[in-house]
């Protein structure tokens, strides 16, 4: 019965928060407060579920840790410097408040972390997770998560066993872990393997006097280099989110914030824009354009769920007073509630402030620089996924001068290695279409999967006076109508076209051509 009350309340309040354009996480924290007011208390079962959620979170973080991505210039210069500056200022603030030095240092550092859940959700919804700035943001988040693990180990307060050093050997079990993942061919088995390894890491770590979160992380690192790690991470994502609901409920069930805690939380929210400005300045110093720096900074300007975890750890070991639990919970929830709608309109916000923000750009050879020429190309393909590459091949076979454009650096690297003519560019960037010479271009194919990106590119092209042909794809009737109004000349439905081609090839009997 109690489990139904917990889950049902979390769902209803989370649904209300979602309909109000807030992240569901905000609703889960509020649900905890609602249950507290109703006289419902936490229980061992809820605590146990919350612990499993944290272990799954750390395991999925370990799956993403790749040393080469953490050692890139943008990650070290922006993520590293931001952590150092915010830690120094926060620790000084806690020291002046008379808090314990170690507890203030841990909490001050955790306030420099950004919400992994919100940032990834925003980038995924905008189709920017694989873009240049999306990869930079993700790498910075992972760097923050690694530092968070070190803080948890510092704040845990346990006396580790001499056998604790044996945990460092866990990544050496990589061949066994890879073999198990290869043998787990069905999705259910992959999911069970991931959960089993996360729990095994937690149990092993706890048995030698170390926080179970460390063991779960190391188990994730063990599998990080496997080619199916993204599939495993995707399978665990939803399960991890469900278990973490218990963690957020616990925060609200513990206690209601008093007046002083609310004021402190509001003060923390008041200084949050300064963190955004710091991120923006550091991105510019790293050589990024103002647009890339602005969108990346906005995605990172939140307080992290890890701040709740580290606060709980330092409070449990009496390094800080218990009142900080409610204060940080309010600050995290408030930052997510503010950041979610702002990130939804990040491109529009930058367009409004662009004349002012671009003044701070500096000239550099950073990869996000806009292309200045497309040579003698007469055809431009925007979006070099399967559809774009297929269109590129067709035009090339007819000896047409064609060039591809994409925002994913790994896609560009692969296609350049294959000898294709491709350039970097973000289709939603108005500055791209303003500066790109299109006088020779007879036609542009927009094969981007995101509808908003296709609309934005079409609008910008027609706005700058491009009179050539624009073709694109569409999956729904309402999309087709809107694209036509914006100025698209011809539209195909990929699945309908696939059916037409199947029927034509079947009737012609030319199956080899169809396979090609």
Short mmCIF file of C-alpha atoms in Angstrom, two decimals:
data_model
loop_
_atom_site.label_atom_id
_atom_site.label_comp_id
_atom_site.label_asym_id
_atom_site.label_seq_id
_atom_site.Cartn_x
_atom_site.Cartn_y
_atom_site.Cartn_z
CA UNK A 1 0.00 0.00 0.00
CA UNK A 2 2.74 2.47 0.98
CA UNK A 3 4.63 1.79 -2.25
CA UNK A 4 1.51 2.76 -4.21
CA UNK A 5 1.22 6.03 -2.26
CA UNK A 6 4.88 6.90 -2.97
CA UNK A 7 4.78 6.05 -6.66
CA UNK A 8 1.30 7.44 -7.29
CA UNK A 9 2.05 10.77 -5.61
CA UNK A 10 5.36 11.09 -7.45
CA UNK A 11 3.60 10.42 -10.75
CA UNK A 12 0.74 12.89 -10.20
CA UNK A 13 2.93 15.77 -8.99
CA UNK A 14 5.56 14.96 -11.63
CA UNK A 15 2.84 15.04 -14.30
CA UNK A 16 1.66 18.45 -13.11
CA UNK A 17 5.23 19.76 -13.16
CA UNK A 18 5.74 18.37 -16.67
CA UNK A 19 2.55 20.02 -17.97
CA UNK A 20 3.79 23.30 -16.52
CA UNK A 21 7.00 22.88 -18.58
CA UNK A 22 9.11 22.00 -15.54
CA UNK A 23 11.31 18.89 -15.31
CA UNK A 24 9.50 15.98 -13.58
CA UNK A 25 12.36 15.92 -11.05
CA UNK A 26 10.99 19.17 -9.59
CA UNK A 27 7.65 17.42 -9.16
CA UNK A 28 9.25 14.48 -7.33
CA UNK A 29 10.83 16.80 -4.77
CA UNK A 30 7.50 18.58 -4.28
CA UNK A 31 5.81 15.18 -3.97
CA UNK A 32 8.11 14.41 -1.05
CA UNK A 33 7.04 17.62 0.68
CA UNK A 34 3.36 16.79 0.02
CA UNK A 35 3.79 13.35 1.59
CA UNK A 36 5.62 14.90 4.55
CA UNK A 37 2.74 17.32 5.17
CA UNK A 38 0.31 14.39 4.93
CA UNK A 39 2.18 12.71 7.78
CA UNK A 40 3.72 9.93 5.68
CA UNK A 41 7.26 8.99 6.65
CA UNK A 42 10.13 7.44 4.78
CA UNK A 43 10.95 3.77 5.25
CA UNK A 44 13.84 1.35 4.86
CA UNK A 45 12.41 0.12 1.55
CA UNK A 46 12.43 3.61 0.04
CA UNK A 47 15.99 4.20 1.30
CA UNK A 48 17.15 0.92 -0.23
CA UNK A 49 15.55 1.76 -3.60
CA UNK A 50 17.20 5.21 -3.50
CA UNK A 51 20.62 3.61 -2.85
CA UNK A 52 20.15 1.32 -5.87
CA UNK A 53 19.22 4.35 -7.98
CA UNK A 54 22.44 6.13 -7.02
CA UNK A 55 24.52 3.01 -7.81
CA UNK A 56 22.87 2.73 -11.23
CA UNK A 57 23.55 6.44 -11.81
CA UNK A 58 27.24 6.01 -11.01
CA UNK A 59 27.45 2.85 -13.14
CA UNK A 60 26.07 4.72 -16.18
CA UNK A 61 28.53 7.55 -15.52
CA UNK A 62 31.35 4.98 -15.58
CA UNK A 63 30.10 3.68 -18.94
CA UNK A 64 30.68 7.13 -20.46
CA UNK A 65 34.17 7.78 -19.07
CA UNK A 66 36.70 7.88 -21.89
CA UNK A 67 40.07 9.42 -21.06
CA UNK A 68 40.57 10.97 -24.51
CA UNK A 69 37.29 12.92 -24.25
CA UNK A 70 38.18 14.28 -20.80
CA UNK A 71 41.62 15.50 -21.90
CA UNK A 72 40.37 17.77 -24.70
CA UNK A 73 41.25 21.46 -24.49
CA UNK A 74 37.67 22.70 -24.00
CA UNK A 75 36.97 20.20 -21.22
CA UNK A 76 40.12 20.95 -19.21
CA UNK A 77 40.14 24.71 -19.73
CA UNK A 78 36.41 25.31 -19.31
CA UNK A 79 35.27 22.49 -17.02
CA UNK A 80 38.43 22.43 -14.92
CA UNK A 81 38.76 26.19 -14.43
CA UNK A 82 35.05 26.55 -13.67
CA UNK A 83 35.32 23.90 -10.94
CA UNK A 84 38.37 25.60 -9.40
CA UNK A 85 36.87 29.11 -9.40
CA UNK A 86 33.46 28.12 -8.02
CA UNK A 87 35.06 25.82 -5.42
CA UNK A 88 37.38 28.57 -4.18
CA UNK A 89 34.59 31.17 -3.92
CA UNK A 90 32.08 28.77 -2.35
CA UNK A 91 34.57 27.37 0.16
CA UNK A 92 35.51 30.93 1.18
CA UNK A 93 31.82 31.75 1.62
CA UNK A 94 31.20 28.72 3.85
CA UNK A 95 34.32 29.56 5.86
CA UNK A 96 33.03 33.10 6.47
CA UNK A 97 29.68 31.63 7.54
CA UNK A 98 31.50 29.64 10.21
CA UNK A 99 30.74 26.22 8.74
CA UNK A 100 33.18 23.33 9.07
CA UNK A 101 36.01 23.75 6.55
CA UNK A 102 35.93 20.25 5.03
CA UNK A 103 32.14 20.16 4.78
CA UNK A 104 32.09 23.64 3.25
CA UNK A 105 34.77 22.65 0.74
CA UNK A 106 32.84 19.54 -0.36
CA UNK A 107 29.53 21.37 -0.62
CA UNK A 108 31.15 24.35 -2.33
CA UNK A 109 32.65 22.09 -4.98
CA UNK A 110 29.35 20.27 -5.52
CA UNK A 111 27.65 23.60 -6.23
CA UNK A 112 29.88 23.88 -9.32
CA UNK A 113 28.28 20.77 -10.82
CA UNK A 114 25.57 21.04 -13.49
CA UNK A 115 22.53 18.81 -13.88
CA UNK A 116 23.45 15.86 -16.11
CA UNK A 117 19.80 14.82 -16.44
CA UNK A 118 18.56 18.23 -17.62
CA UNK A 119 21.51 19.00 -19.93
CA UNK A 120 21.31 15.65 -21.73
CA UNK A 121 17.52 15.92 -22.02
CA UNK A 122 17.76 19.42 -23.50
CA UNK A 123 20.48 18.45 -25.99
CA UNK A 124 18.60 15.30 -26.96
CA UNK A 125 15.30 17.16 -27.48
CA UNK A 126 17.08 19.76 -29.64
CA UNK A 127 18.91 17.07 -31.64
CA UNK A 128 22.26 18.51 -30.48
CA UNK A 129 23.65 15.64 -28.42
CA UNK A 130 26.10 14.63 -31.16
CA UNK A 131 26.92 18.20 -32.23
CA UNK A 132 30.26 19.81 -31.46
CA UNK A 133 28.98 21.82 -28.50
CA UNK A 134 26.83 18.88 -27.37
CA UNK A 135 29.92 16.68 -27.08
CA UNK A 136 31.77 19.41 -25.18
CA UNK A 137 28.91 19.80 -22.71
CA UNK A 138 28.67 16.03 -22.22
CA UNK A 139 32.43 15.74 -21.60
CA UNK A 140 32.33 18.57 -19.04
CA UNK A 141 29.43 16.85 -17.27
CA UNK A 142 31.41 13.61 -17.10
CA UNK A 143 34.44 15.47 -15.70
CA UNK A 144 32.17 16.95 -13.02
CA UNK A 145 30.76 13.50 -12.25
CA UNK A 146 34.27 12.08 -11.81
CA UNK A 147 35.11 14.88 -9.35
CA UNK A 148 31.82 14.20 -7.57
CA UNK A 149 32.84 10.60 -7.02
CA UNK A 150 36.10 11.76 -5.45
CA UNK A 151 34.12 14.08 -3.16
CA UNK A 152 31.82 11.24 -2.10
CA UNK A 153 34.85 9.15 -1.20
CA UNK A 154 36.26 12.09 0.79
CA UNK A 155 33.00 12.81 2.59
CA UNK A 156 32.10 9.18 3.27
CA UNK A 157 34.11 9.15 6.47
CA UNK A 158 34.66 5.37 6.53
CA UNK A 159 37.91 3.68 7.46
CA UNK A 160 38.73 1.59 4.39
CA UNK A 161 40.11 -1.94 4.63
CA UNK A 162 43.63 -2.64 3.29
CA UNK A 163 41.83 -4.66 0.62
CA UNK A 164 40.23 -1.47 -0.70
CA UNK A 165 43.11 -1.02 -3.13
CA UNK A 166 42.00 -4.24 -4.81
CA UNK A 167 39.06 -2.29 -6.25
CA UNK A 168 41.51 -0.57 -8.59
CA UNK A 169 41.93 -3.95 -10.28
CA UNK A 170 38.26 -4.05 -11.32
CA UNK A 171 38.94 -2.45 -14.76
CA UNK A 172 41.38 -5.31 -15.42
CA UNK A 173 38.36 -7.63 -15.55
CA UNK A 174 37.45 -5.95 -18.86
CA UNK A 175 37.87 -9.12 -21.00
CA UNK A 176 35.40 -11.01 -18.79
CA UNK A 177 32.94 -8.11 -18.75
CA UNK A 178 33.12 -7.74 -22.54
CA UNK A 179 32.58 -11.46 -23.00
CA UNK A 180 29.49 -11.39 -20.78
CA UNK A 181 28.08 -8.40 -22.69
CA UNK A 182 28.73 -10.12 -26.03
CA UNK A 183 26.95 -13.23 -24.78
CA UNK A 184 23.93 -11.16 -23.65
CA UNK A 185 22.28 -10.82 -27.04
CA UNK A 186 18.74 -9.92 -25.95
CA UNK A 187 17.85 -6.51 -24.51
CA UNK A 188 16.55 -8.09 -21.29
CA UNK A 189 19.86 -9.84 -20.64
CA UNK A 190 21.85 -6.66 -21.34
CA UNK A 191 19.68 -4.80 -18.83
CA UNK A 192 20.05 -7.53 -16.19
CA UNK A 193 23.81 -7.65 -16.73
CA UNK A 194 24.10 -3.90 -16.22
CA UNK A 195 22.07 -3.99 -12.99
CA UNK A 196 23.98 -7.04 -11.73
CA UNK A 197 27.38 -5.42 -12.33
CA UNK A 198 26.31 -2.15 -10.68
CA UNK A 199 25.05 -3.99 -7.58
CA UNK A 200 28.10 -6.28 -7.53
CA UNK A 201 30.36 -3.24 -7.60
CA UNK A 202 28.41 -1.70 -4.73
CA UNK A 203 28.56 -4.85 -2.59
CA UNK A 204 32.29 -5.37 -3.28
CA UNK A 205 33.09 -1.75 -2.44
CA UNK A 206 31.03 -1.76 0.75
CA UNK A 207 32.71 -4.98 1.94
CA UNK A 208 36.11 -3.24 2.01
CA UNK A 209 34.85 -0.10 3.75
CA UNK A 210 34.39 2.11 0.68
CA UNK A 211 31.22 3.85 -0.49
CA UNK A 212 29.24 1.46 -2.75
CA UNK A 213 29.00 4.23 -5.35
CA UNK A 214 32.75 3.92 -6.05
CA UNK A 215 32.46 0.22 -6.87
CA UNK A 216 29.49 0.83 -9.17
CA UNK A 217 31.47 3.50 -11.02
CA UNK A 218 34.49 1.21 -11.49
CA UNK A 219 32.24 -1.53 -12.87
CA UNK A 220 30.97 0.97 -15.44
CA UNK A 221 34.54 1.98 -16.36
CA UNK A 222 35.30 -1.70 -16.94
CA UNK A 223 32.77 -1.79 -19.82
CA UNK A 224 33.38 1.75 -21.12
CA UNK A 225 35.35 0.68 -24.20
CA UNK A 226 32.83 -1.94 -25.41
CA UNK A 227 31.21 -1.19 -28.77
CA UNK A 228 27.72 -1.86 -27.35
CA UNK A 229 28.13 0.42 -24.34
CA UNK A 230 25.73 3.03 -25.76
CA UNK A 231 23.02 0.38 -26.12
CA UNK A 232 23.54 -0.74 -22.51
CA UNK A 233 23.51 2.85 -21.27
CA UNK A 234 20.27 3.54 -23.12
CA UNK A 235 18.64 0.44 -21.62
CA UNK A 236 19.66 1.47 -18.10
CA UNK A 237 18.65 5.13 -18.47
CA UNK A 238 14.91 4.75 -17.79
CA UNK A 239 15.41 2.16 -15.04
CA UNK A 240 17.91 4.42 -13.31
CA UNK A 241 15.46 7.35 -13.52
CA UNK A 242 12.69 5.28 -11.90
CA UNK A 243 14.91 4.24 -8.98
CA UNK A 244 16.17 7.81 -8.50
CA UNK A 245 12.58 8.95 -7.92
CA UNK A 246 12.92 7.34 -4.49
CA UNK A 247 15.99 9.48 -3.79
CA UNK A 248 14.17 12.71 -4.62
CA UNK A 249 11.12 11.64 -2.59
CA UNK A 250 13.40 11.03 0.39
CA UNK A 251 14.65 14.61 0.32
CA UNK A 252 11.15 16.00 0.65
CA UNK A 253 10.06 13.39 3.19
CA UNK A 254 12.97 14.24 5.49
CA UNK A 255 11.81 17.73 6.48
CA UNK A 256 10.10 20.87 5.25
CA UNK A 257 12.33 23.90 4.69
CA UNK A 258 11.99 26.75 7.18
CA UNK A 259 12.15 30.46 6.39
CA UNK A 260 15.94 30.71 6.75
CA UNK A 261 16.50 27.71 4.48
CA UNK A 262 14.21 29.17 1.82
CA UNK A 263 16.10 32.50 1.94
CA UNK A 264 19.45 30.72 1.62
CA UNK A 265 18.16 28.67 -1.33
CA UNK A 266 16.97 31.87 -3.03
CA UNK A 267 20.39 33.45 -2.47
CA UNK A 268 22.02 30.43 -4.13
CA UNK A 269 19.64 30.83 -7.08
CA UNK A 270 20.55 34.51 -7.21
CA UNK A 271 24.24 33.76 -7.80
CA UNK A 272 23.57 31.00 -10.33
CA UNK A 273 23.61 33.43 -13.32
CA UNK A 274 27.19 34.28 -12.35
CA UNK A 275 28.10 30.64 -12.97
CA UNK A 276 26.52 30.93 -16.41
CA UNK A 277 28.56 34.06 -17.15
CA UNK A 278 31.70 32.27 -15.99
CA UNK A 279 30.98 29.36 -18.33
CA UNK A 280 30.32 31.78 -21.20
CA UNK A 281 33.58 33.63 -20.64
CA UNK A 282 35.62 30.43 -20.39
CA UNK A 283 34.08 29.02 -23.59
CA UNK A 284 34.98 32.24 -25.41
CA UNK A 285 38.54 32.10 -24.07
CA UNK A 286 38.74 28.52 -25.39
CA UNK A 287 38.09 29.94 -28.87
CA UNK A 288 34.41 29.10 -29.33
CA UNK A 289 31.98 31.37 -31.14
CA UNK A 290 29.49 33.36 -29.06
CA UNK A 291 26.56 31.24 -30.24
CA UNK A 292 28.21 27.96 -29.25
CA UNK A 293 29.37 29.42 -25.94
CA UNK A 294 25.90 30.81 -25.12
CA UNK A 295 23.97 27.61 -25.85
CA UNK A 296 26.54 25.45 -24.04
CA UNK A 297 26.59 27.76 -21.01
CA UNK A 298 22.81 27.81 -20.76
CA UNK A 299 22.71 24.00 -20.74
CA UNK A 300 25.25 23.95 -17.88
CA UNK A 301 23.75 26.72 -15.73
CA UNK A 302 21.97 24.58 -13.15
CA UNK A 303 22.72 22.94 -9.84
CA UNK A 304 23.24 19.20 -10.07
CA UNK A 305 21.48 16.19 -8.59
CA UNK A 306 24.96 15.25 -7.36
CA UNK A 307 24.84 18.27 -5.04
CA UNK A 308 21.98 16.50 -3.23
CA UNK A 309 24.00 13.29 -2.98
CA UNK A 310 27.18 14.97 -1.69
CA UNK A 311 25.18 17.11 0.74
CA UNK A 312 23.56 13.99 2.16
CA UNK A 313 27.01 12.42 2.56
CA UNK A 314 28.57 15.36 4.43
CA UNK A 315 25.49 15.74 6.65
CA UNK A 316 25.56 12.00 7.48
CA UNK A 317 29.19 12.31 8.64
CA UNK A 318 28.40 15.48 10.66
CA UNK A 319 30.61 17.67 8.47
CA UNK A 320 27.66 20.03 7.95
CA UNK A 321 24.41 20.66 9.78
CA UNK A 322 21.31 18.78 8.60
CA UNK A 323 19.54 21.99 7.54
CA UNK A 324 21.65 22.03 4.36
CA UNK A 325 19.73 19.03 2.98
CA UNK A 326 16.52 21.03 2.56
CA UNK A 327 18.38 24.16 1.42
CA UNK A 328 20.27 22.41 -1.39
CA UNK A 329 17.16 20.46 -2.41
CA UNK A 330 15.28 23.73 -2.91
CA UNK A 331 18.19 25.30 -4.78
CA UNK A 332 18.51 22.32 -7.14
CA UNK A 333 14.77 22.16 -7.80
CA UNK A 334 14.61 25.92 -8.38
CA UNK A 335 17.55 25.89 -10.79
CA UNK A 336 15.97 23.13 -12.86
CA UNK A 337 12.60 24.91 -12.90
CA UNK A 338 14.26 28.08 -14.23
CA UNK A 339 16.67 26.43 -16.65
CA UNK A 340 14.23 24.09 -18.41
CA UNK A 341 12.13 26.76 -20.20
CA UNK A 342 15.20 28.92 -20.93
CA UNK A 343 16.99 26.02 -22.63
CA UNK A 344 13.91 25.24 -24.68
CA UNK A 345 14.26 28.65 -26.34
CA UNK A 346 18.08 28.91 -26.26
CA UNK A 347 18.41 29.57 -30.02
CA UNK A 348 15.75 32.29 -29.98
CA UNK A 349 17.34 33.91 -26.92
CA UNK A 350 20.72 34.02 -28.61
CA UNK A 351 19.21 35.56 -31.75
CA UNK A 352 17.79 38.36 -29.61
CA UNK A 353 21.10 39.13 -27.88
CA UNK A 354 23.40 38.20 -30.79
CA UNK A 355 24.49 41.77 -31.75
CA UNK A 356 25.76 42.29 -28.19
CA UNK A 357 27.23 38.83 -27.52
CA UNK A 358 29.28 38.48 -30.72
CA UNK A 359 31.37 41.49 -29.64
CA UNK A 360 33.14 39.22 -27.17
CA UNK A 361 34.24 36.64 -29.76
CA UNK A 362 37.94 36.28 -30.50
CA UNK A 363 39.49 35.06 -33.72
CA UNK A 364 40.70 31.47 -33.53
CA UNK A 365 41.01 28.25 -35.48
CA UNK A 366 38.52 26.38 -33.28
CA UNK A 367 36.52 23.68 -35.14
CA UNK A 368 33.23 25.52 -34.61
CA UNK A 369 34.35 28.36 -36.93
CA UNK A 370 31.89 28.93 -39.79
CA UNK A 371 32.89 27.75 -43.27
CA UNK A 372 33.80 30.62 -45.59
CA UNK A 373 33.47 28.74 -48.87
CA UNK A 374 31.95 25.65 -50.46
CA UNK A 375 34.18 25.87 -53.53
CA UNK A 376 32.47 25.29 -56.88
CA UNK A 377 29.67 23.13 -55.40
CA UNK A 378 26.28 23.43 -57.09
CA UNK A 379 24.39 21.16 -54.70
CA UNK A 380 24.40 21.27 -50.90
CA UNK A 381 23.19 18.47 -48.62
CA UNK A 382 22.48 19.50 -45.03
CA UNK A 383 22.61 16.53 -42.66
CA UNK A 384 24.90 13.65 -43.58
CA UNK A 385 23.03 10.75 -42.04
CA UNK A 386 21.83 7.77 -44.08
CA UNK A 387 19.46 9.85 -46.20
CA UNK A 388 22.03 12.59 -46.78
CA UNK A 389 24.82 10.18 -47.69
CA UNK A 390 22.51 8.34 -50.10
CA UNK A 391 21.62 11.65 -51.80
CA UNK A 392 25.34 12.55 -51.93
CA UNK A 393 26.16 9.26 -53.68
CA UNK A 394 23.35 9.72 -56.23
CA UNK A 395 24.48 13.22 -57.15
CA UNK A 396 28.15 12.19 -57.26
CA UNK A 397 27.38 9.29 -59.61
CA UNK A 398 25.81 11.81 -61.99
CA UNK A 399 29.01 13.91 -61.88
CA UNK A 400 27.34 16.74 -59.97
CA UNK A 401 29.41 19.08 -57.84
CA UNK A 402 28.07 18.35 -54.37
CA UNK A 403 29.17 19.12 -50.82
CA UNK A 404 27.75 17.87 -47.52
CA UNK A 405 27.27 19.83 -44.29
CA UNK A 406 26.91 18.39 -40.77
CA UNK A 407 27.31 19.48 -37.13
CA UNK A 408 28.64 16.15 -35.85
CA UNK A 409 32.48 16.18 -35.82
CA UNK A 410 32.73 12.37 -35.76
CA UNK A 411 30.51 12.10 -38.84
CA UNK A 412 32.66 14.69 -40.64
CA UNK A 413 35.86 12.88 -39.69
CA UNK A 414 34.55 9.57 -41.03
CA UNK A 415 33.23 11.03 -44.29
CA UNK A 416 36.43 13.02 -44.92
CA UNK A 417 38.41 9.80 -44.46
CA UNK A 418 36.20 8.25 -47.16
CA UNK A 419 37.10 11.05 -49.54
CA UNK A 420 33.79 12.92 -49.44
CA UNK A 421 33.57 16.71 -49.57
CA UNK A 422 31.97 17.76 -46.29
CA UNK A 423 32.14 20.85 -44.07
CA UNK A 424 31.11 21.73 -40.52
CA UNK A 425 27.97 23.76 -39.92
CA UNK A 426 24.92 23.93 -37.65
CA UNK A 427 21.75 24.28 -39.74
CA UNK A 428 19.98 26.22 -36.97
CA UNK A 429 22.69 28.87 -36.88
CA UNK A 430 21.43 31.99 -38.73
CA UNK A 431 25.01 33.24 -39.06
CA UNK A 432 25.86 30.18 -41.15
CA UNK A 433 23.32 31.04 -43.84
CA UNK A 434 24.16 34.73 -43.73
CA UNK A 435 27.83 34.17 -44.49
CA UNK A 436 27.82 31.03 -46.64
CA UNK A 437 28.25 31.85 -50.38
CA UNK A 438 25.32 30.19 -52.17
CA UNK A 439 25.37 32.04 -55.52
CA UNK A 440 26.42 28.93 -57.44
CA UNK A 441 24.17 26.52 -55.53
CA UNK A 442 21.25 25.26 -57.63
CA UNK A 443 19.60 23.19 -54.92
CA UNK A 444 19.77 22.37 -51.22
CA UNK A 445 18.58 19.11 -49.65
CA UNK A 446 17.62 19.28 -45.95
CA UNK A 447 17.83 15.71 -44.59
CA UNK A 448 17.93 16.68 -40.91
CA UNK A 449 15.82 14.41 -38.68
CA UNK A 450 14.59 17.28 -36.45
CA UNK A 451 11.56 19.12 -37.83
CA UNK A 452 12.43 22.40 -36.08
CA UNK A 453 15.92 22.34 -37.63
CA UNK A 454 14.46 21.88 -41.13
CA UNK A 455 12.04 24.75 -40.55
CA UNK A 456 14.77 27.02 -39.18
CA UNK A 457 17.13 26.32 -42.09
CA UNK A 458 14.39 26.91 -44.68
CA UNK A 459 13.32 30.16 -43.03
CA UNK A 460 16.89 31.48 -42.89
CA UNK A 461 17.61 30.51 -46.51
CA UNK A 462 14.54 32.27 -47.88
CA UNK A 463 15.11 35.22 -45.57
CA UNK A 464 18.58 35.82 -47.01
CA UNK A 465 17.15 35.72 -50.51
CA UNK A 466 18.13 32.25 -51.70
CA UNK A 467 16.03 31.45 -54.80
CA UNK A 468 17.29 27.97 -55.64
CA UNK A 469 15.45 24.71 -55.08
CA UNK A 470 15.00 23.43 -51.50
CA UNK A 471 14.01 19.82 -50.93
CA UNK A 472 13.44 18.03 -47.64
CA UNK A 473 11.74 15.14 -45.87
CA UNK A 474 8.52 15.06 -43.87
CA UNK A 475 6.83 12.43 -41.70
CA UNK A 476 3.48 14.06 -40.92
CA UNK A 477 0.89 16.00 -42.99
CA UNK A 478 1.02 19.03 -40.70
CA UNK A 479 4.80 19.18 -41.14
CA UNK A 480 4.44 19.14 -44.92
CA UNK A 481 2.03 22.06 -44.91
CA UNK A 482 4.24 24.19 -42.65
CA UNK A 483 7.38 23.45 -44.67
CA UNK A 484 5.60 24.44 -47.89
CA UNK A 485 4.55 27.75 -46.33
CA UNK A 486 8.15 28.44 -45.33
CA UNK A 487 9.36 27.99 -48.90
CA UNK A 488 10.29 24.33 -49.46
CA UNK A 489 9.85 23.34 -53.14
CA UNK A 490 9.44 19.58 -52.84
CA UNK A 491 8.93 17.17 -49.95
CA UNK A 492 9.03 13.37 -49.72
CA UNK A 493 7.99 10.99 -46.97
CA UNK A 494 10.94 8.58 -46.49
CA UNK A 495 8.77 5.58 -45.65
CA UNK A 496 6.35 6.24 -48.52
CA UNK A 497 9.29 6.61 -50.90
CA UNK A 498 10.77 3.37 -49.59
CA UNK A 499 7.47 1.60 -50.37
CA UNK A 500 7.40 3.04 -53.89
CA UNK A 501 10.95 1.89 -54.56
CA UNK A 502 10.27 -1.59 -53.20
CA UNK A 503 7.29 -1.99 -55.50
CA UNK A 504 9.16 -0.65 -58.55
CA UNK A 505 12.18 -2.88 -57.94
CA UNK A 506 9.95 -5.91 -57.36
CA UNK A 507 8.15 -5.36 -60.67
CA UNK A 508 11.34 -4.69 -62.61
CA UNK A 509 13.12 -7.70 -61.12
CA UNK A 510 16.31 -5.64 -60.74
CA UNK A 511 17.03 -6.81 -57.20
CA UNK A 512 20.78 -6.19 -57.37
CA UNK A 513 20.21 -2.52 -58.15
CA UNK A 514 17.78 -2.31 -55.25
CA UNK A 515 20.39 -3.69 -52.84
CA UNK A 516 22.96 -1.19 -54.07
#
